[in-house]
PDB file of C-alpha atoms in Angstrom:
ATOM      1  CA  UNK A   1       6.754  10.796  -6.186  1.00 30.00           C
ATOM      2  CA  UNK A   2      10.220  11.588  -4.839  1.00 28.00           C
ATOM      3  CA  UNK A   3      11.423  10.876  -1.321  1.00 30.00           C
ATOM      4  CA  UNK A   4      10.538  14.346  -0.075  1.00 32.00           C
ATOM      5  CA  UNK A   5       6.924  14.149  -1.246  1.00 35.00           C
ATOM      6  CA  UNK A   6       4.604  12.583   1.335  1.00 38.00           C
ATOM      7  CA  UNK A   7       1.457  10.533   0.787  1.00 40.00           C
ATOM      8  CA  UNK A   8       2.586   9.101  -2.535  1.00 44.00           C
ATOM      9  CA  UNK A   9       4.073   6.320  -4.524  1.00 44.00           C
ATOM     10  CA  UNK A  10       7.650   6.517  -3.320  1.00 39.00           C
ATOM     11  CA  UNK A  11       6.536   4.867  -0.142  1.00 37.00           C
ATOM     12  CA  UNK A  12       4.357   2.349  -1.876  1.00 38.00           C
ATOM     13  CA  UNK A  13       7.315   0.975  -3.772  1.00 36.00           C
ATOM     14  CA  UNK A  14       9.426   0.656  -0.677  1.00 37.00           C
ATOM     15  CA  UNK A  15      11.364   3.871  -0.245  1.00 37.00           C
ATOM     16  CA  UNK A  16      10.091   5.078   3.110  1.00 39.00           C
ATOM     17  CA  UNK A  17      12.039   8.018   4.465  1.00 38.00           C
ATOM     18  CA  UNK A  18      11.020  10.142   7.406  1.00 43.00           C
ATOM     19  CA  UNK A  19      14.182  12.134   8.131  1.00 48.00           C
ATOM     20  CA  UNK A  20      17.367  13.453   6.589  1.00 49.00           C
ATOM     21  CA  UNK A  21      19.660  10.514   7.525  1.00 53.00           C
ATOM     22  CA  UNK A  22      17.235   8.092   5.900  1.00 55.00           C
ATOM     23  CA  UNK A  23      16.951  10.265   2.801  1.00 50.00           C
ATOM     24  CA  UNK A  24      20.712  10.186   2.448  1.00 55.00           C
ATOM     25  CA  UNK A  25      20.989   6.443   3.082  1.00 67.00           C
ATOM     26  CA  UNK A  26      18.180   5.016   0.974  1.00 77.00           C
ATOM     27  CA  UNK A  27      18.026   4.591  -2.781  1.00 81.00           C
ATOM     28  CA  UNK A  28      15.841   6.880  -4.859  1.00 79.00           C
ATOM     29  CA  UNK A  29      13.392   5.580  -7.451  1.00 82.00           C
ATOM     30  CA  UNK A  30      11.941   8.882  -8.606  1.00 77.00           C
ATOM     31  CA  UNK A  31      11.631   7.866 -12.241  1.00 82.00           C
ATOM     32  CA  UNK A  32       9.082   5.102 -11.637  1.00 92.00           C
ATOM     33  CA  UNK A  33       6.555   6.797  -9.362  1.00 86.00           C
ATOM     34  CA  UNK A  34       4.378   8.743 -11.760  1.00 93.00           C
ATOM     35  CA  UNK A  35       4.696   7.229 -15.205  1.00 97.00           C
ATOM     36  CA  UNK A  36       1.750   6.899 -17.619  1.00 98.00           C
ATOM     37  CA  UNK A  37       1.698   3.152 -16.877  1.00 98.00           C
ATOM     38  CA  UNK A  38       3.312   0.697 -14.418  1.00 98.00           C
ATOM     39  CA  UNK A  39       5.923  -0.950 -16.645  1.00 98.00           C
ATOM     40  CA  UNK A  40       8.897   1.008 -15.283  1.00 97.00           C
ATOM     41  CA  UNK A  41       7.710   0.324 -11.723  1.00 97.00           C
ATOM     42  CA  UNK A  42       7.855  -3.440 -12.197  1.00 98.00           C
ATOM     43  CA  UNK A  43      11.073  -3.388 -14.213  1.00 97.00           C
ATOM     44  CA  UNK A  44      12.855  -1.457 -11.473  1.00 96.00           C
ATOM     45  CA  UNK A  45      11.484  -3.318  -8.464  1.00 96.00           C
ATOM     46  CA  UNK A  46      11.627  -6.866  -9.795  1.00 97.00           C
ATOM     47  CA  UNK A  47      15.400  -7.224  -9.345  1.00 97.00           C
ATOM     48  CA  UNK A  48      15.031  -5.955  -5.771  1.00 97.00           C
ATOM     49  CA  UNK A  49      12.332  -8.543  -4.972  1.00 97.00           C
ATOM     50  CA  UNK A  50       9.841  -5.950  -3.765  1.00 97.00           C
ATOM     51  CA  UNK A  51       7.047  -8.033  -2.227  1.00 97.00           C
ATOM     52  CA  UNK A  52       4.943  -6.048   0.258  1.00 97.00           C
ATOM     53  CA  UNK A  53       1.713  -5.960  -1.817  1.00 98.00           C
ATOM     54  CA  UNK A  54       1.992  -9.724  -2.225  1.00 98.00           C
ATOM     55  CA  UNK A  55       2.249 -10.214   1.541  1.00 97.00           C
ATOM     56  CA  UNK A  56      -0.683  -7.865   2.039  1.00 98.00           C
ATOM     57  CA  UNK A  57      -2.951  -9.554  -0.507  1.00 98.00           C
ATOM     58  CA  UNK A  58      -4.160 -12.423   1.663  1.00 96.00           C
ATOM     59  CA  UNK A  59      -4.296 -10.344   4.850  1.00 98.00           C
ATOM     60  CA  UNK A  60      -6.349  -7.602   3.229  1.00 98.00           C
ATOM     61  CA  UNK A  61      -8.737 -10.237   1.890  1.00 98.00           C
ATOM     62  CA  UNK A  62      -9.162 -11.585   5.434  1.00 97.00           C
ATOM     63  CA  UNK A  63      -9.854  -8.089   6.748  1.00 98.00           C
ATOM     64  CA  UNK A  64     -12.333  -7.465   3.955  1.00 97.00           C
ATOM     65  CA  UNK A  65     -14.157 -10.688   4.807  1.00 95.00           C
ATOM     66  CA  UNK A  66     -14.270  -9.779   8.498  1.00 96.00           C
ATOM     67  CA  UNK A  67     -15.769  -6.378   7.676  1.00 95.00           C
ATOM     68  CA  UNK A  68     -18.218  -7.511   5.006  1.00 90.00           C
ATOM     69  CA  UNK A  69     -21.213  -7.914   7.277  1.00 75.00           C
ATOM     70  CA  UNK A  70     -23.704  -5.699   5.427  1.00 65.00           C
ATOM     71  CA  UNK A  71     -26.074  -6.613   2.581  1.00 67.00           C
ATOM     72  CA  UNK A  72     -24.438  -8.695  -0.131  1.00 65.00           C
ATOM     73  CA  UNK A  73     -25.349  -6.011  -2.673  1.00 66.00           C
ATOM     74  CA  UNK A  74     -23.239  -3.411  -0.851  1.00 85.00           C
ATOM     75  CA  UNK A  75     -19.520  -3.789  -1.565  1.00 93.00           C
ATOM     76  CA  UNK A  76     -17.053  -2.863   1.143  1.00 96.00           C
ATOM     77  CA  UNK A  77     -15.375   0.497   0.498  1.00 98.00           C
ATOM     78  CA  UNK A  78     -11.583   0.437   0.892  1.00 98.00           C
ATOM     79  CA  UNK A  79      -9.366   3.521   0.811  1.00 98.00           C
ATOM     80  CA  UNK A  80      -5.863   2.629  -0.364  1.00 98.00           C
ATOM     81  CA  UNK A  81      -3.284   5.252   0.624  1.00 98.00           C
ATOM     82  CA  UNK A  82      -0.227   5.643  -1.611  1.00 95.00           C
ATOM     83  CA  UNK A  83      -2.146   3.585  -4.169  1.00 96.00           C
ATOM     84  CA  UNK A  84       0.194   4.227  -7.136  1.00 95.00           C
ATOM     85  CA  UNK A  85      -1.150   2.346 -10.178  1.00 98.00           C
ATOM     86  CA  UNK A  86      -3.828   0.456  -8.227  1.00 98.00           C
ATOM     87  CA  UNK A  87      -1.695  -2.581  -7.426  1.00 98.00           C
ATOM     88  CA  UNK A  88      -3.319  -3.356  -4.072  1.00 98.00           C
ATOM     89  CA  UNK A  89      -6.725  -3.074  -5.735  1.00 98.00           C
ATOM     90  CA  UNK A  90      -5.603  -5.477  -8.451  1.00 98.00           C
ATOM     91  CA  UNK A  91      -4.493  -8.043  -5.883  1.00 98.00           C
ATOM     92  CA  UNK A  92      -7.494  -7.624  -3.598  1.00 98.00           C
ATOM     93  CA  UNK A  93     -10.202  -7.893  -6.237  1.00 98.00           C
ATOM     94  CA  UNK A  94      -8.738 -10.168  -8.904  1.00 98.00           C
ATOM     95  CA  UNK A  95      -7.456 -13.709  -9.225  1.00 98.00           C
ATOM     96  CA  UNK A  96      -3.872 -12.636  -9.840  1.00 98.00           C
ATOM     97  CA  UNK A  97      -0.663 -12.677  -7.811  1.00 98.00           C
ATOM     98  CA  UNK A  98       2.079 -10.102  -7.534  1.00 98.00           C
ATOM     99  CA  UNK A  99       4.334 -12.450  -9.491  1.00 98.00           C
ATOM    100  CA  UNK A 100       1.733 -12.513 -12.274  1.00 98.00           C
ATOM    101  CA  UNK A 101       1.963  -8.729 -12.451  1.00 98.00           C
ATOM    102  CA  UNK A 102       5.762  -8.763 -12.558  1.00 98.00           C
ATOM    103  CA  UNK A 103       5.650 -11.280 -15.414  1.00 98.00           C
ATOM    104  CA  UNK A 104       2.990  -9.298 -17.262  1.00 98.00           C
ATOM    105  CA  UNK A 105       4.537  -5.851 -17.143  1.00 98.00           C
ATOM    106  CA  UNK A 106       8.100  -6.981 -17.851  1.00 98.00           C
ATOM    107  CA  UNK A 107       7.078  -9.184 -20.797  1.00 98.00           C
ATOM    108  CA  UNK A 108       8.084  -8.544 -24.399  1.00 98.00           C
ATOM    109  CA  UNK A 109       4.413  -8.210 -25.275  1.00 98.00           C
ATOM    110  CA  UNK A 110       3.925  -5.365 -22.799  1.00 98.00           C
ATOM    111  CA  UNK A 111       7.146  -3.667 -23.874  1.00 98.00           C
ATOM    112  CA  UNK A 112       5.889  -3.407 -27.466  1.00 98.00           C
ATOM    113  CA  UNK A 113       2.665  -1.597 -26.536  1.00 98.00           C
ATOM    114  CA  UNK A 114       1.778   2.052 -26.265  1.00 98.00           C
ATOM    115  CA  UNK A 115       0.187   3.176 -23.017  1.00 98.00           C
ATOM    116  CA  UNK A 116      -3.259   3.283 -24.637  1.00 98.00           C
ATOM    117  CA  UNK A 117      -2.804  -0.262 -25.901  1.00 98.00           C
ATOM    118  CA  UNK A 118      -1.666  -1.371 -22.461  1.00 98.00           C
ATOM    119  CA  UNK A 119      -4.752   0.188 -20.894  1.00 98.00           C
ATOM    120  CA  UNK A 120      -7.024  -1.764 -23.243  1.00 98.00           C
ATOM    121  CA  UNK A 121      -5.013  -4.943 -22.618  1.00 98.00           C
ATOM    122  CA  UNK A 122      -5.218  -4.481 -18.864  1.00 98.00           C
ATOM    123  CA  UNK A 123      -8.888  -3.583 -18.847  1.00 98.00           C
ATOM    124  CA  UNK A 124      -9.736  -6.880 -20.538  1.00 98.00           C
ATOM    125  CA  UNK A 125      -7.247  -8.839 -18.405  1.00 98.00           C
ATOM    126  CA  UNK A 126      -8.587  -7.654 -15.064  1.00 98.00           C
ATOM    127  CA  UNK A 127     -12.232  -7.822 -16.108  1.00 98.00           C
ATOM    128  CA  UNK A 128     -11.785 -11.507 -16.905  1.00 98.00           C
ATOM    129  CA  UNK A 129     -10.209 -12.187 -13.497  1.00 98.00           C
ATOM    130  CA  UNK A 130     -12.423 -10.098 -11.245  1.00 98.00           C
ATOM    131  CA  UNK A 131     -13.574 -11.888  -8.121  1.00 97.00           C
ATOM    132  CA  UNK A 132     -17.270 -12.305  -7.441  1.00 95.00           C
ATOM    133  CA  UNK A 133     -17.209 -10.158  -4.294  1.00 94.00           C
ATOM    134  CA  UNK A 134     -14.978  -7.186  -5.144  1.00 97.00           C
ATOM    135  CA  UNK A 135     -14.441  -4.296  -2.784  1.00 98.00           C
ATOM    136  CA  UNK A 136     -14.953  -0.742  -3.950  1.00 98.00           C
ATOM    137  CA  UNK A 137     -11.412   0.634  -3.846  1.00 98.00           C
ATOM    138  CA  UNK A 138     -10.703   4.363  -3.702  1.00 98.00           C
ATOM    139  CA  UNK A 139      -7.106   5.355  -4.397  1.00 98.00           C
ATOM    140  CA  UNK A 140      -5.185   8.288  -2.933  1.00 98.00           C
ATOM    141  CA  UNK A 141      -1.710   9.258  -4.114  1.00 96.00           C
ATOM    142  CA  UNK A 142       0.175  12.389  -5.094  1.00 94.00           C
ATOM    143  CA  UNK A 143       1.089  10.715  -8.407  1.00 95.00           C
ATOM    144  CA  UNK A 144      -1.668  11.918 -10.736  1.00 97.00           C
ATOM    145  CA  UNK A 145      -0.713   9.821 -13.761  1.00 97.00           C
ATOM    146  CA  UNK A 146      -0.445   6.639 -11.686  1.00 97.00           C
ATOM    147  CA  UNK A 147      -3.889   7.237 -10.170  1.00 98.00           C
ATOM    148  CA  UNK A 148      -5.304   7.954 -13.623  1.00 98.00           C
ATOM    149  CA  UNK A 149      -3.966   4.634 -14.891  1.00 98.00           C
ATOM    150  CA  UNK A 150      -5.599   2.724 -12.039  1.00 98.00           C
ATOM    151  CA  UNK A 151      -8.919   4.361 -12.853  1.00 98.00           C
ATOM    152  CA  UNK A 152      -8.575   3.873 -16.615  1.00 98.00           C
ATOM    153  CA  UNK A 153      -8.135   0.110 -16.363  1.00 98.00           C
ATOM    154  CA  UNK A 154     -10.945  -0.263 -13.812  1.00 98.00           C
ATOM    155  CA  UNK A 155      -8.861  -1.096 -10.734  1.00 98.00           C
ATOM    156  CA  UNK A 156      -9.870   2.028  -8.817  1.00 98.00           C
ATOM    157  CA  UNK A 157     -13.537   2.947  -8.512  1.00 98.00           C
ATOM    158  CA  UNK A 158     -12.370   6.464  -7.770  1.00 98.00           C
ATOM    159  CA  UNK A 159      -8.977   8.087  -7.379  1.00 98.00           C
ATOM    160  CA  UNK A 160      -7.522  11.318  -6.055  1.00 98.00           C
ATOM    161  CA  UNK A 161      -4.128  12.932  -6.602  1.00 98.00           C
ATOM    162  CA  UNK A 162      -3.911  14.949  -3.410  1.00 98.00           C
ATOM    163  CA  UNK A 163      -1.250  15.495  -0.745  1.00 96.00           C
ATOM    164  CA  UNK A 164      -2.967  15.684   2.621  1.00 97.00           C
ATOM    165  CA  UNK A 165       0.301  16.362   4.384  1.00 97.00           C
ATOM    166  CA  UNK A 166       0.331  19.810   2.789  1.00 97.00           C
ATOM    167  CA  UNK A 167      -3.356  20.610   2.187  1.00 97.00           C
ATOM    168  CA  UNK A 168      -6.746  19.436   3.472  1.00 97.00           C
ATOM    169  CA  UNK A 169      -8.755  17.007   1.343  1.00 98.00           C
ATOM    170  CA  UNK A 170     -10.996  18.449  -1.322  1.00 98.00           C
ATOM    171  CA  UNK A 171     -14.789  18.109  -1.116  1.00 98.00           C
ATOM    172  CA  UNK A 172     -14.905  15.217  -3.603  1.00 98.00           C
ATOM    173  CA  UNK A 173     -12.386  13.185  -1.608  1.00 98.00           C
ATOM    174  CA  UNK A 174     -14.245  13.830   1.629  1.00 98.00           C
ATOM    175  CA  UNK A 175     -17.460  12.622   0.011  1.00 97.00           C
ATOM    176  CA  UNK A 176     -15.748   9.555  -1.451  1.00 97.00           C
ATOM    177  CA  UNK A 177     -14.438   8.326   1.918  1.00 97.00           C
ATOM    178  CA  UNK A 178     -17.720   8.687   3.800  1.00 97.00           C
ATOM    179  CA  UNK A 179     -18.463   4.989   3.467  1.00 95.00           C
ATOM    180  CA  UNK A 180     -14.886   3.730   3.883  1.00 98.00           C
ATOM    181  CA  UNK A 181     -14.586   0.840   6.324  1.00 97.00           C
ATOM    182  CA  UNK A 182     -10.972  -0.136   5.687  1.00 98.00           C
ATOM    183  CA  UNK A 183      -7.903   2.028   5.035  1.00 98.00           C
ATOM    184  CA  UNK A 184      -4.878   0.181   3.670  1.00 98.00           C
ATOM    185  CA  UNK A 185      -1.211   1.151   3.354  1.00 98.00           C
ATOM    186  CA  UNK A 186       1.489  -1.146   2.009  1.00 96.00           C
ATOM    187  CA  UNK A 187       4.124   1.560   2.120  1.00 78.00           C
ATOM    188  CA  UNK A 188       4.317   5.215   2.932  1.00 81.00           C
ATOM    189  CA  UNK A 189       3.684   5.083   6.649  1.00 83.00           C
ATOM    190  CA  UNK A 190       6.799   7.116   7.372  1.00 78.00           C
ATOM    191  CA  UNK A 191       5.451   9.840   5.090  1.00 84.00           C
ATOM    192  CA  UNK A 192       2.056   9.933   6.774  1.00 94.00           C
ATOM    193  CA  UNK A 193       1.030  11.801   9.891  1.00 95.00           C
ATOM    194  CA  UNK A 194      -2.100  13.034  11.642  1.00 96.00           C
ATOM    195  CA  UNK A 195      -2.441  15.563   8.814  1.00 97.00           C
ATOM    196  CA  UNK A 196      -3.423  12.708   6.497  1.00 97.00           C
ATOM    197  CA  UNK A 197      -5.339  10.444   8.851  1.00 98.00           C
ATOM    198  CA  UNK A 198      -7.322  12.969  10.885  1.00 98.00           C
ATOM    199  CA  UNK A 199      -9.368  14.473   8.029  1.00 98.00           C
ATOM    200  CA  UNK A 200      -9.966  11.059   6.468  1.00 98.00           C
ATOM    201  CA  UNK A 201     -11.278   9.536   9.689  1.00 98.00           C
ATOM    202  CA  UNK A 202     -13.292  12.679  10.366  1.00 97.00           C
ATOM    203  CA  UNK A 203     -14.953  12.306   6.969  1.00 98.00           C
ATOM    204  CA  UNK A 204     -15.830   8.623   7.456  1.00 97.00           C
ATOM    205  CA  UNK A 205     -19.368   8.147   8.747  1.00 95.00           C
ATOM    206  CA  UNK A 206     -18.783   4.821  10.478  1.00 91.00           C
ATOM    207  CA  UNK A 207     -16.008   2.959  12.303  1.00 94.00           C
ATOM    208  CA  UNK A 208     -12.912   2.333  10.195  1.00 97.00           C
ATOM    209  CA  UNK A 209     -10.104  -0.210  10.377  1.00 98.00           C
ATOM    210  CA  UNK A 210      -6.607   0.925   9.380  1.00 98.00           C
ATOM    211  CA  UNK A 211      -4.132  -1.710   8.155  1.00 98.00           C
ATOM    212  CA  UNK A 212      -0.606  -0.452   7.523  1.00 98.00           C
ATOM    213  CA  UNK A 213       2.583  -2.305   6.662  1.00 98.00           C
ATOM    214  CA  UNK A 214       5.299  -0.270   8.351  1.00 97.00           C
ATOM    215  CA  UNK A 215       9.046  -0.542   7.874  1.00 96.00           C
ATOM    216  CA  UNK A 216      10.847  -1.608  11.034  1.00 97.00           C
ATOM    217  CA  UNK A 217      13.133   1.378  10.523  1.00 95.00           C
ATOM    218  CA  UNK A 218      10.141   3.687  11.090  1.00 93.00           C
ATOM    219  CA  UNK A 219       8.107   4.574  14.172  1.00 93.00           C
ATOM    220  CA  UNK A 220       4.316   4.359  13.902  1.00 95.00           C
ATOM    221  CA  UNK A 221       3.698   5.801  17.358  1.00 95.00           C
ATOM    222  CA  UNK A 222       2.502   9.248  16.307  1.00 95.00           C
ATOM    223  CA  UNK A 223       0.049   7.806  13.791  1.00 96.00           C
ATOM    224  CA  UNK A 224      -1.193   5.339  16.397  1.00 97.00           C
ATOM    225  CA  UNK A 225      -1.760   8.217  18.806  1.00 97.00           C
ATOM    226  CA  UNK A 226      -3.817  10.024  16.166  1.00 97.00           C
ATOM    227  CA  UNK A 227      -5.914   6.934  15.500  1.00 98.00           C
ATOM    228  CA  UNK A 228      -6.456   6.444  19.231  1.00 98.00           C
ATOM    229  CA  UNK A 229      -8.196   9.822  19.320  1.00 97.00           C
ATOM    230  CA  UNK A 230     -10.822   8.250  17.047  1.00 97.00           C
ATOM    231  CA  UNK A 231     -11.269   5.263  19.344  1.00 97.00           C
ATOM    232  CA  UNK A 232      -8.980   2.919  17.404  1.00 98.00           C
ATOM    233  CA  UNK A 233      -6.576   0.620  19.238  1.00 98.00           C
ATOM    234  CA  UNK A 234      -3.430  -0.284  17.314  1.00 98.00           C
ATOM    235  CA  UNK A 235      -1.938  -3.768  17.472  1.00 98.00           C
ATOM    236  CA  UNK A 236       1.298  -4.867  15.851  1.00 97.00           C
ATOM    237  CA  UNK A 237       1.215  -8.374  14.385  1.00 97.00           C
ATOM    238  CA  UNK A 238       4.051 -10.689  15.365  1.00 94.00           C
ATOM    239  CA  UNK A 239       5.267 -11.759  11.906  1.00 95.00           C
ATOM    240  CA  UNK A 240       7.507  -9.510   9.854  1.00 97.00           C
ATOM    241  CA  UNK A 241       7.649  -9.524   6.079  1.00 97.00           C
ATOM    242  CA  UNK A 242      10.625  -8.930   3.779  1.00 97.00           C
ATOM    243  CA  UNK A 243       9.925  -5.813   1.759  1.00 97.00           C
ATOM    244  CA  UNK A 244      12.780  -5.563  -0.738  1.00 97.00           C
ATOM    245  CA  UNK A 245      16.498  -6.187  -1.010  1.00 97.00           C
ATOM    246  CA  UNK A 246      18.932  -3.460  -0.107  1.00 97.00           C
ATOM    247  CA  UNK A 247      20.507  -1.768  -3.071  1.00 96.00           C
ATOM    248  CA  UNK A 248      23.894  -1.409  -1.389  1.00 95.00           C
ATOM    249  CA  UNK A 249      25.795  -1.681   1.875  1.00 95.00           C
ATOM    250  CA  UNK A 250      24.776   1.858   2.835  1.00 94.00           C
ATOM    251  CA  UNK A 251      21.109   0.890   2.929  1.00 95.00           C
ATOM    252  CA  UNK A 252      21.907  -2.244   4.890  1.00 96.00           C
ATOM    253  CA  UNK A 253      23.918  -0.343   7.486  1.00 96.00           C
ATOM    254  CA  UNK A 254      21.229   2.315   7.798  1.00 96.00           C
ATOM    255  CA  UNK A 255      18.468  -0.279   8.290  1.00 97.00           C
ATOM    256  CA  UNK A 256      20.398  -2.275  10.886  1.00 98.00           C
ATOM    257  CA  UNK A 257      21.291   0.837  12.861  1.00 97.00           C
ATOM    258  CA  UNK A 258      17.706   2.092  12.726  1.00 97.00           C
ATOM    259  CA  UNK A 259      16.088  -1.112  13.977  1.00 97.00           C
ATOM    260  CA  UNK A 260      18.685  -1.513  16.731  1.00 98.00           C
ATOM    261  CA  UNK A 261      17.989   2.078  17.815  1.00 97.00           C
ATOM    262  CA  UNK A 262      14.303   1.146  17.955  1.00 96.00           C
ATOM    263  CA  UNK A 263      15.092  -1.751  20.297  1.00 96.00           C
ATOM    264  CA  UNK A 264      14.528  -4.443  17.656  1.00 97.00           C
ATOM    265  CA  UNK A 265      16.730  -7.365  16.638  1.00 98.00           C
ATOM    266  CA  UNK A 266      17.968  -7.283  13.020  1.00 98.00           C
ATOM    267  CA  UNK A 267      19.307 -10.856  13.045  1.00 97.00           C
ATOM    268  CA  UNK A 268      17.626 -12.994  10.397  1.00 97.00           C
ATOM    269  CA  UNK A 269      15.942  -9.949   8.960  1.00 97.00           C
ATOM    270  CA  UNK A 270      17.803  -6.758   8.030  1.00 98.00           C
ATOM    271  CA  UNK A 271      21.110  -8.501   8.618  1.00 97.00           C
ATOM    272  CA  UNK A 272      20.139 -10.936   5.877  1.00 96.00           C
ATOM    273  CA  UNK A 273      19.790  -8.229   3.252  1.00 97.00           C
ATOM    274  CA  UNK A 274      16.153  -7.048   3.223  1.00 98.00           C
ATOM    275  CA  UNK A 275      14.087  -4.259   4.658  1.00 97.00           C
ATOM    276  CA  UNK A 276      11.320  -5.795   6.769  1.00 98.00           C
ATOM    277  CA  UNK A 277       7.827  -4.529   7.535  1.00 97.00           C
ATOM    278  CA  UNK A 278       5.317  -5.323  10.269  1.00 97.00           C
ATOM    279  CA  UNK A 279       1.542  -5.076  10.013  1.00 98.00           C
ATOM    280  CA  UNK A 280      -0.106  -2.539  12.319  1.00 98.00           C
ATOM    281  CA  UNK A 281      -3.875  -2.966  12.564  1.00 98.00           C
ATOM    282  CA  UNK A 282      -5.991  -0.261  14.210  1.00 98.00           C
ATOM    283  CA  UNK A 283      -9.616  -1.011  15.103  1.00 98.00           C
ATOM    284  CA  UNK A 284     -12.339  -0.031  17.549  1.00 98.00           C
ATOM    285  CA  UNK A 285     -11.612  -1.677  20.883  1.00 96.00           C
ATOM    286  CA  UNK A 286     -14.823  -3.717  20.678  1.00 96.00           C
ATOM    287  CA  UNK A 287     -13.580  -5.290  17.426  1.00 97.00           C
ATOM    288  CA  UNK A 288     -10.208  -6.042  19.003  1.00 96.00           C
ATOM    289  CA  UNK A 289     -11.982  -8.055  21.687  1.00 95.00           C
ATOM    290  CA  UNK A 290     -14.434  -9.794  19.360  1.00 95.00           C
ATOM    291  CA  UNK A 291     -11.934 -10.691  16.620  1.00 95.00           C
ATOM    292  CA  UNK A 292      -8.424 -11.380  17.959  1.00 95.00           C
ATOM    293  CA  UNK A 293      -5.572 -10.314  15.741  1.00 96.00           C
ATOM    294  CA  UNK A 294      -4.194 -13.824  15.390  1.00 94.00           C
ATOM    295  CA  UNK A 295      -7.409 -14.935  13.681  1.00 94.00           C
ATOM    296  CA  UNK A 296      -6.810 -12.332  10.953  1.00 95.00           C
ATOM    297  CA  UNK A 297      -3.050 -12.612  10.475  1.00 92.00           C
ATOM    298  CA  UNK A 298      -1.642 -16.089   9.867  1.00 79.00           C
TER     299      UNK A 298
END
């Protein structure tokens, strides 16, 4: 997905752009968003130390545990927005780290394979490392080939290549999210609006938590307002997390100016050379009271 295509992989790899100045200031990674497999994604983002899915891994597992109160035979359904190749699903449900994935997909062994060989290799790899209590992860992204890869290797139980910013969800997607209890986003929040969240929450039959890592250069207010209409209160966790290195001085200057304009302090964060994200967690108010945010986010 390119920077002007919402609800897709551009955001999930750390290129969140909501307006024209940002689009001009931030690097483009168009070539890696919708490849037949994730090798180009990891080759491009490794040198930039892209780390958001790694930060999210342990937090999403905590949220999953907090929500897994039903029968043990019923896995929690998670909807991962801007899912790309199923990376969040890989980290949530398998005994692997983000660094493991960087090493795997940039290895000489992976480089020598065809996509079909890589799919077989990955299917065996993830099956051997699957955790005993996996969530059922549904992926949504505009990048059809990336979603197809996540399904082919068994990371995504279901996947949809749809852009809800420009069209309503299809019947199959609406059916798939009926049982969703957790919606996750590790990038892409600046692409997403009520046009994405409203139909998804309307389709869900029960209360849903929404966990989004949002760049500090981006406002989440309008999304929070949409979620509030569904009875969800949004809290912003105190820690921030380095997302990726800036590619040049232009990105650094843009990020510093944007966070200062938002009333935030860039010292020790953007000033030190990285975009930073903050976790925004939206839940029913009763859950906010019963389970304080600081018990879920270290």
